[in-house]
């Protein structure tokens, strides 16, 4: 299992556009990918659940990736967060 934490720097947080792009980026991977904020965890493939978390600028989230291609998936997701959020 790969995990990393990230503090959101985008002024609007995780809103519709980056959330949609993130979901598309995660879909090709076989690994289970989740995001956790506080005590709430959702699958990164579920757009409405991701947007429903209400992640704002300054919030710290934890990303967990587990599965056959977790190394590649973790690298891709972490790069996405650094470049877009």
PDB file of N, CA and C in Angstrom:
ATOM      1  N   UNK A   1       0.847  -1.189   0.000  1.00  0.00           N
ATOM      2  CA  UNK A   1       0.000   0.000   0.000  1.00  0.00           C
ATOM      3  C   UNK A   1       0.882   1.238   0.000  1.00  0.00           C
ATOM      4  N   UNK A   2       0.526   2.182  -0.846  1.00  0.00           N
ATOM      5  CA  UNK A   2       1.226   3.463  -0.913  1.00  0.00           C
ATOM      6  C   UNK A   2       0.301   4.527  -0.339  1.00  0.00           C
ATOM      7  N   UNK A   3       0.868   5.432   0.455  1.00  0.00           N
ATOM      8  CA  UNK A   3       0.092   6.537   1.023  1.00  0.00           C
ATOM      9  C   UNK A   3       0.905   7.811   0.937  1.00  0.00           C
ATOM     10  N   UNK A   4       0.209   8.914   0.780  1.00  0.00           N
ATOM     11  CA  UNK A   4       0.848  10.218   0.910  1.00  0.00           C
ATOM     12  C   UNK A   4      -0.193  11.228   1.367  1.00  0.00           C
ATOM     13  N   UNK A   5       0.278  12.274   2.021  1.00  0.00           N
ATOM     14  CA  UNK A   5      -0.620  13.352   2.425  1.00  0.00           C
ATOM     15  C   UNK A   5      -0.315  14.573   1.577  1.00  0.00           C
ATOM     16  N   UNK A   6      -1.319  15.386   1.398  1.00  0.00           N
ATOM     17  CA  UNK A   6      -1.166  16.589   0.580  1.00  0.00           C
ATOM     18  C   UNK A   6      -2.074  17.681   1.140  1.00  0.00           C
ATOM     19  N   UNK A   7      -1.544  18.901   1.213  1.00  0.00           N
ATOM     20  CA  UNK A   7      -2.336  20.050   1.635  1.00  0.00           C
ATOM     21  C   UNK A   7      -2.753  20.815   0.387  1.00  0.00           C
ATOM     22  N   UNK A   8      -4.047  20.977   0.201  1.00  0.00           N
ATOM     23  CA  UNK A   8      -4.611  21.614  -0.985  1.00  0.00           C
ATOM     24  C   UNK A   8      -4.193  23.089  -1.027  1.00  0.00           C
ATOM     25  N   UNK A   9      -3.633  23.506  -2.171  1.00  0.00           N
ATOM     26  CA  UNK A   9      -3.196  24.899  -2.328  1.00  0.00           C
ATOM     27  C   UNK A   9      -4.053  25.668  -3.334  1.00  0.00           C
ATOM     28  N   UNK A  10      -4.895  24.970  -4.097  1.00  0.00           N
ATOM     29  CA  UNK A  10      -5.779  25.642  -5.050  1.00  0.00           C
ATOM     30  C   UNK A  10      -6.758  26.507  -4.257  1.00  0.00           C
ATOM     31  N   UNK A  11      -6.890  27.784  -4.625  1.00  0.00           N
ATOM     32  CA  UNK A  11      -7.766  28.698  -3.865  1.00  0.00           C
ATOM     33  C   UNK A  11      -9.214  28.232  -3.739  1.00  0.00           C
ATOM     34  N   UNK A  12      -9.707  27.435  -4.696  1.00  0.00           N
ATOM     35  CA  UNK A  12     -11.089  26.974  -4.650  1.00  0.00           C
ATOM     36  C   UNK A  12     -11.215  25.540  -4.117  1.00  0.00           C
ATOM     37  N   UNK A  13     -10.109  24.899  -3.827  1.00  0.00           N
ATOM     38  CA  UNK A  13     -10.145  23.524  -3.338  1.00  0.00           C
ATOM     39  C   UNK A  13     -10.381  22.540  -4.469  1.00  0.00           C
ATOM     40  N   UNK A  14     -10.934  21.376  -4.128  1.00  0.00           N
ATOM     41  CA  UNK A  14     -11.241  20.380  -5.168  1.00  0.00           C
ATOM     42  C   UNK A  14     -12.652  20.664  -5.674  1.00  0.00           C
ATOM     43  N   UNK A  15     -12.734  21.343  -6.805  1.00  0.00           N
ATOM     44  CA  UNK A  15     -14.024  21.684  -7.408  1.00  0.00           C
ATOM     45  C   UNK A  15     -14.236  20.823  -8.650  1.00  0.00           C
ATOM     46  N   UNK A  16     -15.299  21.053  -9.385  1.00  0.00           N
ATOM     47  CA  UNK A  16     -15.741  20.166 -10.466  1.00  0.00           C
ATOM     48  C   UNK A  16     -14.670  19.841 -11.506  1.00  0.00           C
ATOM     49  N   UNK A  17     -13.983  20.846 -12.036  1.00  0.00           N
ATOM     50  CA  UNK A  17     -13.038  20.598 -13.122  1.00  0.00           C
ATOM     51  C   UNK A  17     -11.887  19.690 -12.695  1.00  0.00           C
ATOM     52  N   UNK A  18     -11.116  20.057 -11.650  1.00  0.00           N
ATOM     53  CA  UNK A  18     -10.021  19.157 -11.279  1.00  0.00           C
ATOM     54  C   UNK A  18     -10.506  17.805 -10.750  1.00  0.00           C
ATOM     55  N   UNK A  19     -11.669  17.775 -10.132  1.00  0.00           N
ATOM     56  CA  UNK A  19     -12.203  16.505  -9.634  1.00  0.00           C
ATOM     57  C   UNK A  19     -12.497  15.570 -10.804  1.00  0.00           C
ATOM     58  N   UNK A  20     -13.081  16.106 -11.865  1.00  0.00           N
ATOM     59  CA  UNK A  20     -13.375  15.302 -13.059  1.00  0.00           C
ATOM     60  C   UNK A  20     -12.114  14.785 -13.714  1.00  0.00           C
ATOM     61  N   UNK A  21     -11.101  15.631 -13.803  1.00  0.00           N
ATOM     62  CA  UNK A  21      -9.829  15.225 -14.410  1.00  0.00           C
ATOM     63  C   UNK A  21      -9.152  14.163 -13.544  1.00  0.00           C
ATOM     64  N   UNK A  22      -9.222  14.325 -12.234  1.00  0.00           N
ATOM     65  CA  UNK A  22      -8.626  13.351 -11.312  1.00  0.00           C
ATOM     66  C   UNK A  22      -9.305  11.986 -11.451  1.00  0.00           C
ATOM     67  N   UNK A  23     -10.623  11.976 -11.519  1.00  0.00           N
ATOM     68  CA  UNK A  23     -11.365  10.718 -11.669  1.00  0.00           C
ATOM     69  C   UNK A  23     -10.934  10.019 -12.962  1.00  0.00           C
ATOM     70  N   UNK A  24     -10.806  10.773 -14.060  1.00  0.00           N
ATOM     71  CA  UNK A  24     -10.376  10.189 -15.336  1.00  0.00           C
ATOM     72  C   UNK A  24      -8.953   9.655 -15.259  1.00  0.00           C
ATOM     73  N   UNK A  25      -8.092  10.337 -14.510  1.00  0.00           N
ATOM     74  CA  UNK A  25      -6.700   9.904 -14.380  1.00  0.00           C
ATOM     75  C   UNK A  25      -6.581   8.610 -13.583  1.00  0.00           C
ATOM     76  N   UNK A  26      -7.490   8.392 -12.631  1.00  0.00           N
ATOM     77  CA  UNK A  26      -7.440   7.222 -11.748  1.00  0.00           C
ATOM     78  C   UNK A  26      -8.083   5.988 -12.397  1.00  0.00           C
ATOM     79  N   UNK A  27      -9.085   6.181 -13.253  1.00  0.00           N
ATOM     80  CA  UNK A  27      -9.854   5.060 -13.815  1.00  0.00           C
ATOM     81  C   UNK A  27      -9.025   3.953 -14.464  1.00  0.00           C
ATOM     82  N   UNK A  28      -7.944   4.254 -15.204  1.00  0.00           N
ATOM     83  CA  UNK A  28      -7.203   3.166 -15.868  1.00  0.00           C
ATOM     84  C   UNK A  28      -6.477   2.211 -14.909  1.00  0.00           C
ATOM     85  N   UNK A  29      -6.279   2.604 -13.680  1.00  0.00           N
ATOM     86  CA  UNK A  29      -5.511   1.780 -12.752  1.00  0.00           C
ATOM     87  C   UNK A  29      -6.380   0.704 -12.108  1.00  0.00           C
ATOM     88  N   UNK A  30      -5.785  -0.462 -11.906  1.00  0.00           N
ATOM     89  CA  UNK A  30      -6.481  -1.577 -11.262  1.00  0.00           C
ATOM     90  C   UNK A  30      -6.522  -1.398  -9.743  1.00  0.00           C
ATOM     91  N   UNK A  31      -5.592  -0.632  -9.208  1.00  0.00           N
ATOM     92  CA  UNK A  31      -5.486  -0.442  -7.762  1.00  0.00           C
ATOM     93  C   UNK A  31      -6.685   0.312  -7.194  1.00  0.00           C
ATOM     94  N   UNK A  32      -6.963   0.061  -5.916  1.00  0.00           N
ATOM     95  CA  UNK A  32      -7.984   0.800  -5.188  1.00  0.00           C
ATOM     96  C   UNK A  32      -7.352   2.117  -4.745  1.00  0.00           C
ATOM     97  N   UNK A  33      -7.993   3.232  -5.088  1.00  0.00           N
ATOM     98  CA  UNK A  33      -7.461   4.558  -4.757  1.00  0.00           C
ATOM     99  C   UNK A  33      -8.502   5.317  -3.940  1.00  0.00           C
ATOM    100  N   UNK A  34      -8.116   5.747  -2.737  1.00  0.00           N
ATOM    101  CA  UNK A  34      -9.058   6.466  -1.882  1.00  0.00           C
ATOM    102  C   UNK A  34      -8.451   7.772  -1.392  1.00  0.00           C
ATOM    103  N   UNK A  35      -9.340   8.683  -1.018  1.00  0.00           N
ATOM    104  CA  UNK A  35      -8.926   9.953  -0.430  1.00  0.00           C
ATOM    105  C   UNK A  35      -9.648  10.083   0.909  1.00  0.00           C
ATOM    106  N   UNK A  36      -8.909  10.543   1.922  1.00  0.00           N
ATOM    107  CA  UNK A  36      -9.469  10.687   3.255  1.00  0.00           C
ATOM    108  C   UNK A  36      -9.266  12.110   3.746  1.00  0.00           C
ATOM    109  N   UNK A  37     -10.347  12.692   4.276  1.00  0.00           N
ATOM    110  CA  UNK A  37     -10.291  13.995   4.945  1.00  0.00           C
ATOM    111  C   UNK A  37     -11.015  13.816   6.268  1.00  0.00           C
ATOM    112  N   UNK A  38     -10.280  13.986   7.354  1.00  0.00           N
ATOM    113  CA  UNK A  38     -10.883  13.763   8.669  1.00  0.00           C
ATOM    114  C   UNK A  38     -11.264  12.299   8.815  1.00  0.00           C
ATOM    115  N   UNK A  39     -12.543  12.053   9.100  1.00  0.00           N
ATOM    116  CA  UNK A  39     -12.991  10.665   9.270  1.00  0.00           C
ATOM    117  C   UNK A  39     -13.784  10.155   8.063  1.00  0.00           C
ATOM    118  N   UNK A  40     -13.736  10.907   6.954  1.00  0.00           N
ATOM    119  CA  UNK A  40     -14.480  10.530   5.760  1.00  0.00           C
ATOM    120  C   UNK A  40     -13.528  10.064   4.658  1.00  0.00           C
ATOM    121  N   UNK A  41     -13.800   8.880   4.103  1.00  0.00           N
ATOM    122  CA  UNK A  41     -12.984   8.312   3.031  1.00  0.00           C
ATOM    123  C   UNK A  41     -13.879   7.969   1.850  1.00  0.00           C
ATOM    124  N   UNK A  42     -13.434   8.340   0.633  1.00  0.00           N
ATOM    125  CA  UNK A  42     -14.185   7.989  -0.579  1.00  0.00           C
ATOM    126  C   UNK A  42     -13.234   7.463  -1.655  1.00  0.00           C
ATOM    127  N   UNK A  43     -13.816   6.722  -2.589  1.00  0.00           N
ATOM    128  CA  UNK A  43     -13.096   6.180  -3.740  1.00  0.00           C
ATOM    129  C   UNK A  43     -12.822   7.332  -4.720  1.00  0.00           C
ATOM    130  N   UNK A  44     -11.595   7.417  -5.225  1.00  0.00           N
ATOM    131  CA  UNK A  44     -11.242   8.489  -6.163  1.00  0.00           C
ATOM    132  C   UNK A  44     -11.909   8.323  -7.529  1.00  0.00           C
ATOM    133  N   UNK A  45     -12.574   7.204  -7.767  1.00  0.00           N
ATOM    134  CA  UNK A  45     -13.282   6.993  -9.034  1.00  0.00           C
ATOM    135  C   UNK A  45     -14.710   7.542  -8.990  1.00  0.00           C
ATOM    136  N   UNK A  46     -15.166   7.976  -7.851  1.00  0.00           N
ATOM    137  CA  UNK A  46     -16.551   8.426  -7.681  1.00  0.00           C
ATOM    138  C   UNK A  46     -16.593   9.957  -7.586  1.00  0.00           C
ATOM    139  N   UNK A  47     -16.905  10.573  -8.715  1.00  0.00           N
ATOM    140  CA  UNK A  47     -16.877  12.033  -8.834  1.00  0.00           C
ATOM    141  C   UNK A  47     -17.758  12.741  -7.810  1.00  0.00           C
ATOM    142  N   UNK A  48     -18.999  12.331  -7.697  1.00  0.00           N
ATOM    143  CA  UNK A  48     -19.922  13.028  -6.791  1.00  0.00           C
ATOM    144  C   UNK A  48     -19.499  12.867  -5.332  1.00  0.00           C
ATOM    145  N   UNK A  49     -18.994  11.693  -4.974  1.00  0.00           N
ATOM    146  CA  UNK A  49     -18.524  11.473  -3.601  1.00  0.00           C
ATOM    147  C   UNK A  49     -17.311  12.355  -3.321  1.00  0.00           C
ATOM    148  N   UNK A  50     -16.418  12.455  -4.300  1.00  0.00           N
ATOM    149  CA  UNK A  50     -15.224  13.291  -4.148  1.00  0.00           C
ATOM    150  C   UNK A  50     -15.614  14.753  -3.966  1.00  0.00           C
ATOM    151  N   UNK A  51     -16.496  15.252  -4.803  1.00  0.00           N
ATOM    152  CA  UNK A  51     -16.929  16.647  -4.686  1.00  0.00           C
ATOM    153  C   UNK A  51     -17.717  16.868  -3.403  1.00  0.00           C
ATOM    154  N   UNK A  52     -18.438  15.860  -2.945  1.00  0.00           N
ATOM    155  CA  UNK A  52     -19.241  15.955  -1.732  1.00  0.00           C
ATOM    156  C   UNK A  52     -18.419  16.072  -0.456  1.00  0.00           C
ATOM    157  N   UNK A  53     -17.131  15.808  -0.555  1.00  0.00           N
ATOM    158  CA  UNK A  53     -16.272  15.914   0.634  1.00  0.00           C
ATOM    159  C   UNK A  53     -16.022  17.363   1.029  1.00  0.00           C
ATOM    160  N   UNK A  54     -16.235  18.292   0.097  1.00  0.00           N
ATOM    161  CA  UNK A  54     -16.063  19.706   0.398  1.00  0.00           C
ATOM    162  C   UNK A  54     -14.631  20.074   0.768  1.00  0.00           C
ATOM    163  N   UNK A  55     -13.671  19.566   0.015  1.00  0.00           N
ATOM    164  CA  UNK A  55     -12.258  19.822   0.315  1.00  0.00           C
ATOM    165  C   UNK A  55     -11.891  21.225  -0.159  1.00  0.00           C
ATOM    166  N   UNK A  56     -11.446  22.041   0.775  1.00  0.00           N
ATOM    167  CA  UNK A  56     -11.127  23.451   0.512  1.00  0.00           C
ATOM    168  C   UNK A  56      -9.621  23.697   0.559  1.00  0.00           C
ATOM    169  N   UNK A  57      -9.237  24.888   0.143  1.00  0.00           N
ATOM    170  CA  UNK A  57      -7.838  25.307   0.215  1.00  0.00           C
ATOM    171  C   UNK A  57      -7.368  25.245   1.668  1.00  0.00           C
ATOM    172  N   UNK A  58      -6.209  24.654   1.886  1.00  0.00           N
ATOM    173  CA  UNK A  58      -5.662  24.542   3.232  1.00  0.00           C
ATOM    174  C   UNK A  58      -5.973  23.221   3.911  1.00  0.00           C
ATOM    175  N   UNK A  59      -6.942  22.457   3.369  1.00  0.00           N
ATOM    176  CA  UNK A  59      -7.266  21.147   3.935  1.00  0.00           C
ATOM    177  C   UNK A  59      -6.158  20.152   3.602  1.00  0.00           C
ATOM    178  N   UNK A  60      -5.855  19.282   4.548  1.00  0.00           N
ATOM    179  CA  UNK A  60      -4.878  18.228   4.310  1.00  0.00           C
ATOM    180  C   UNK A  60      -5.631  16.920   4.130  1.00  0.00           C
ATOM    181  N   UNK A  61      -5.294  16.226   3.053  1.00  0.00           N
ATOM    182  CA  UNK A  61      -5.948  14.956   2.736  1.00  0.00           C
ATOM    183  C   UNK A  61      -4.900  13.851   2.673  1.00  0.00           C
ATOM    184  N   UNK A  62      -5.367  12.621   2.851  1.00  0.00           N
ATOM    185  CA  UNK A  62      -4.474  11.463   2.702  1.00  0.00           C
ATOM    186  C   UNK A  62      -4.972  10.623   1.543  1.00  0.00           C
ATOM    187  N   UNK A  63      -4.053  10.272   0.665  1.00  0.00           N
ATOM    188  CA  UNK A  63      -4.361   9.432  -0.481  1.00  0.00           C
ATOM    189  C   UNK A  63      -3.768   8.052  -0.219  1.00  0.00           C
ATOM    190  N   UNK A  64      -4.565   7.017  -0.425  1.00  0.00           N
ATOM    191  CA  UNK A  64      -4.089   5.640  -0.246  1.00  0.00           C
ATOM    192  C   UNK A  64      -4.337   4.863  -1.533  1.00  0.00           C
ATOM    193  N   UNK A  65      -3.313   4.145  -1.984  1.00  0.00           N
ATOM    194  CA  UNK A  65      -3.398   3.354  -3.201  1.00  0.00           C
ATOM    195  C   UNK A  65      -2.940   1.936  -2.876  1.00  0.00           C
ATOM    196  N   UNK A  66      -3.757   0.951  -3.234  1.00  0.00           N
ATOM    197  CA  UNK A  66      -3.393  -0.430  -2.956  1.00  0.00           C
ATOM    198  C   UNK A  66      -3.807  -1.322  -4.115  1.00  0.00           C
ATOM    199  N   UNK A  67      -2.843  -2.081  -4.623  1.00  0.00           N
ATOM    200  CA  UNK A  67      -3.153  -3.013  -5.707  1.00  0.00           C
ATOM    201  C   UNK A  67      -1.937  -3.314  -6.551  1.00  0.00           C
ATOM    202  N   UNK A  68      -2.180  -3.996  -7.651  1.00  0.00           N
ATOM    203  CA  UNK A  68      -1.111  -4.491  -8.515  1.00  0.00           C
ATOM    204  C   UNK A  68      -0.251  -3.377  -9.116  1.00  0.00           C
ATOM    205  N   UNK A  69      -0.873  -2.265  -9.465  1.00  0.00           N
ATOM    206  CA  UNK A  69      -0.122  -1.164 -10.100  1.00  0.00           C
ATOM    207  C   UNK A  69      -0.026   0.064  -9.192  1.00  0.00           C
ATOM    208  N   UNK A  70       0.062  -0.179  -7.893  1.00  0.00           N
ATOM    209  CA  UNK A  70       0.046   0.923  -6.922  1.00  0.00           C
ATOM    210  C   UNK A  70       1.215   1.896  -7.081  1.00  0.00           C
ATOM    211  N   UNK A  71       2.385   1.413  -7.474  1.00  0.00           N
ATOM    212  CA  UNK A  71       3.532   2.314  -7.638  1.00  0.00           C
ATOM    213  C   UNK A  71       3.274   3.349  -8.731  1.00  0.00           C
ATOM    214  N   UNK A  72       2.830   2.880  -9.886  1.00  0.00           N
ATOM    215  CA  UNK A  72       2.537   3.778 -11.000  1.00  0.00           C
ATOM    216  C   UNK A  72       1.370   4.694 -10.670  1.00  0.00           C
ATOM    217  N   UNK A  73       0.335   4.130 -10.071  1.00  0.00           N
ATOM    218  CA  UNK A  73      -0.849   4.918  -9.719  1.00  0.00           C
ATOM    219  C   UNK A  73      -0.494   6.008  -8.720  1.00  0.00           C
ATOM    220  N   UNK A  74       0.283   5.667  -7.693  1.00  0.00           N
ATOM    221  CA  UNK A  74       0.664   6.650  -6.670  1.00  0.00           C
ATOM    222  C   UNK A  74       1.465   7.780  -7.285  1.00  0.00           C
ATOM    223  N   UNK A  75       2.384   7.437  -8.173  1.00  0.00           N
ATOM    224  CA  UNK A  75       3.211   8.453  -8.833  1.00  0.00           C
ATOM    225  C   UNK A  75       2.345   9.399  -9.671  1.00  0.00           C
ATOM    226  N   UNK A  76       1.423   8.830 -10.428  1.00  0.00           N
ATOM    227  CA  UNK A  76       0.532   9.626 -11.281  1.00  0.00           C
ATOM    228  C   UNK A  76      -0.360  10.542 -10.448  1.00  0.00           C
ATOM    229  N   UNK A  77      -0.958  10.007  -9.394  1.00  0.00           N
ATOM    230  CA  UNK A  77      -1.879  10.784  -8.562  1.00  0.00           C
ATOM    231  C   UNK A  77      -1.140  11.881  -7.814  1.00  0.00           C
ATOM    232  N   UNK A  78       0.028  11.569  -7.270  1.00  0.00           N
ATOM    233  CA  UNK A  78       0.796  12.587  -6.542  1.00  0.00           C
ATOM    234  C   UNK A  78       1.216  13.712  -7.474  1.00  0.00           C
ATOM    235  N   UNK A  79       1.625  13.372  -8.691  1.00  0.00           N
ATOM    236  CA  UNK A  79       1.994  14.385  -9.681  1.00  0.00           C
ATOM    237  C   UNK A  79       0.783  15.266 -10.005  1.00  0.00           C
ATOM    238  N   UNK A  80      -0.399  14.655 -10.169  1.00  0.00           N
ATOM    239  CA  UNK A  80      -1.611  15.412 -10.449  1.00  0.00           C
ATOM    240  C   UNK A  80      -1.901  16.418  -9.336  1.00  0.00           C
ATOM    241  N   UNK A  81      -1.819  15.961  -8.094  1.00  0.00           N
ATOM    242  CA  UNK A  81      -2.092  16.855  -6.957  1.00  0.00           C
ATOM    243  C   UNK A  81      -1.117  18.034  -6.953  1.00  0.00           C
ATOM    244  N   UNK A  82       0.166  17.775  -7.159  1.00  0.00           N
ATOM    245  CA  UNK A  82       1.176  18.839  -7.123  1.00  0.00           C
ATOM    246  C   UNK A  82       0.974  19.843  -8.258  1.00  0.00           C
ATOM    247  N   UNK A  83       0.546  19.374  -9.417  1.00  0.00           N
ATOM    248  CA  UNK A  83       0.395  20.258 -10.570  1.00  0.00           C
ATOM    249  C   UNK A  83      -0.952  20.984 -10.617  1.00  0.00           C
ATOM    250  N   UNK A  84      -1.997  20.393 -10.015  1.00  0.00           N
ATOM    251  CA  UNK A  84      -3.345  20.934 -10.200  1.00  0.00           C
ATOM    252  C   UNK A  84      -4.063  21.369  -8.921  1.00  0.00           C
ATOM    253  N   UNK A  85      -3.606  20.922  -7.770  1.00  0.00           N
ATOM    254  CA  UNK A  85      -4.346  21.221  -6.559  1.00  0.00           C
ATOM    255  C   UNK A  85      -3.428  21.807  -5.508  1.00  0.00           C
TER     256      UNK A  85
END
